[in-house]
Coordinates of C-alpha atoms in Angstrom, one line a residue:
M1 CA 0.0 0.0 0.0
I2 CA 1.4 3.3 -1.1
K3 CA 0.6 6.3 1.3
I4 CA 0.5 9.6 -0.4
L5 CA -0.2 12.9 1.4
L6 CA -1.0 16.1 -0.4
A7 CA -0.5 19.4 1.6
C8 CA -1.6 22.9 0.6
S9 CA -2.6 26.1 2.4
A10 CA -6.0 24.9 3.7
G11 CA -6.2 21.3 2.4
M12 CA -9.2 22.3 0.3
S13 CA -7.7 22.9 -3.3
T14 CA -5.9 19.5 -3.2
S15 CA -9.2 17.7 -2.4
L16 CA -10.1 17.5 -6.1
M17 CA -6.6 16.5 -7.0
V18 CA -6.9 13.6 -4.5
N19 CA -10.1 12.4 -6.1
K20 CA -8.5 12.6 -9.6
M21 CA -5.5 10.6 -8.4
K22 CA -7.5 7.9 -6.5
K23 CA -9.7 7.4 -9.8
V24 CA -6.6 6.9 -11.8
A25 CA -5.0 4.5 -9.3
T26 CA -8.3 2.5 -9.1
E27 CA -8.4 2.2 -12.9
N28 CA -4.9 0.9 -12.8
G29 CA -5.1 -1.5 -10.0
L30 CA -2.8 0.4 -7.7
E31 CA -3.2 0.0 -4.0
V32 CA -2.9 3.6 -2.7
E33 CA -4.1 5.7 0.1
I34 CA -4.2 9.4 -0.9
S35 CA -5.3 12.2 1.4
A36 CA -5.1 16.0 1.7
V37 CA -4.4 18.2 4.7
P38 CA -3.5 21.8 5.3
E39 CA 0.2 22.2 5.4
S40 CA 0.1 23.1 9.1
Q41 CA -1.1 19.5 9.8
A42 CA 1.2 17.5 7.5
Q43 CA 3.8 16.7 10.1
E44 CA 1.1 14.7 12.0
Y45 CA 1.2 12.1 9.2
F46 CA 4.9 11.7 8.8
E47 CA 5.2 8.5 10.6
D48 CA 3.3 6.5 8.0
L49 CA 4.0 8.1 4.7
N50 CA 5.6 7.1 1.3
I51 CA 5.6 10.6 -0.2
L52 CA 4.5 14.2 0.6
L53 CA 3.3 16.3 -2.3
L54 CA 3.0 20.1 -1.8
G55 CA 0.5 22.2 -3.8
P56 CA 2.3 24.9 -5.8
Q57 CA 0.9 27.6 -3.6
V58 CA 3.2 26.2 -0.7
R59 CA 6.2 25.3 -2.7
H60 CA 8.2 27.6 -0.5
L61 CA 7.8 25.0 2.3
E62 CA 9.5 22.2 0.3
D63 CA 12.9 22.5 2.1
K64 CA 11.3 23.0 5.6
M65 CA 9.2 19.9 5.0
R66 CA 12.2 17.8 3.7
E67 CA 14.0 18.8 6.9
L68 CA 11.1 18.0 9.1
S69 CA 10.6 14.7 7.5
Q70 CA 14.3 13.8 8.4
N71 CA 14.6 12.4 4.9
K72 CA 12.4 9.4 5.7
F73 CA 10.4 9.9 2.4
P74 CA 10.5 12.2 -0.7
V75 CA 8.9 15.6 -0.6
M76 CA 8.0 17.2 -3.9
T77 CA 6.0 20.1 -5.1
I78 CA 3.3 19.3 -7.7
D79 CA 4.0 20.6 -11.1
T80 CA 2.0 23.9 -11.5
Q81 CA 0.6 23.0 -14.9
K82 CA -0.4 19.6 -13.9
Y83 CA -2.0 20.9 -10.7
G84 CA -3.9 23.7 -12.7
M85 CA -5.3 21.1 -15.2
M86 CA -6.0 18.6 -12.3
D87 CA -4.0 16.0 -14.1
G88 CA -4.3 13.1 -11.6
L89 CA -2.6 10.7 -13.9
G90 CA 0.4 13.1 -14.5
V91 CA 0.8 13.8 -10.8
L92 CA 0.5 10.2 -9.8
K93 CA 3.2 9.2 -12.3
D94 CA 5.5 11.9 -11.0
A95 CA 4.9 10.7 -7.4
I96 CA 5.8 7.1 -8.3
R97 CA 8.9 8.2 -10.3
R98 CA 10.1 10.3 -7.4
M99 CA 9.5 7.3 -4.8
K100 CA 11.5 5.0 -7.1
A101 CA 14.3 7.5 -7.5
F102 CA 14.3 8.1 -3.8
K103 CA 14.9 4.5 -2.9
K104 CA 18.0 4.3 -5.1

């Protein structure tokens, strides 16, 4: 089971992205748990996480979140264009690529 957390300013704008990503994952037979929270609550989920995706509006927090995660999992900002288009497939692919690269 892959656990993906999306964080943004209030956790609201990423909800639609979560739904798009879940749909794509289900269609492709991937076992994932995807959720969204405000960035202020993200650290509460760090114990049981495979990747943290940041909404473009909080990209300035990427270094801080990486430091807080103690490099236990990858942290990446969602591509602005993919986020704007609500490209669940593209974002899910980017996340999987980042997780694979992180393990190496």
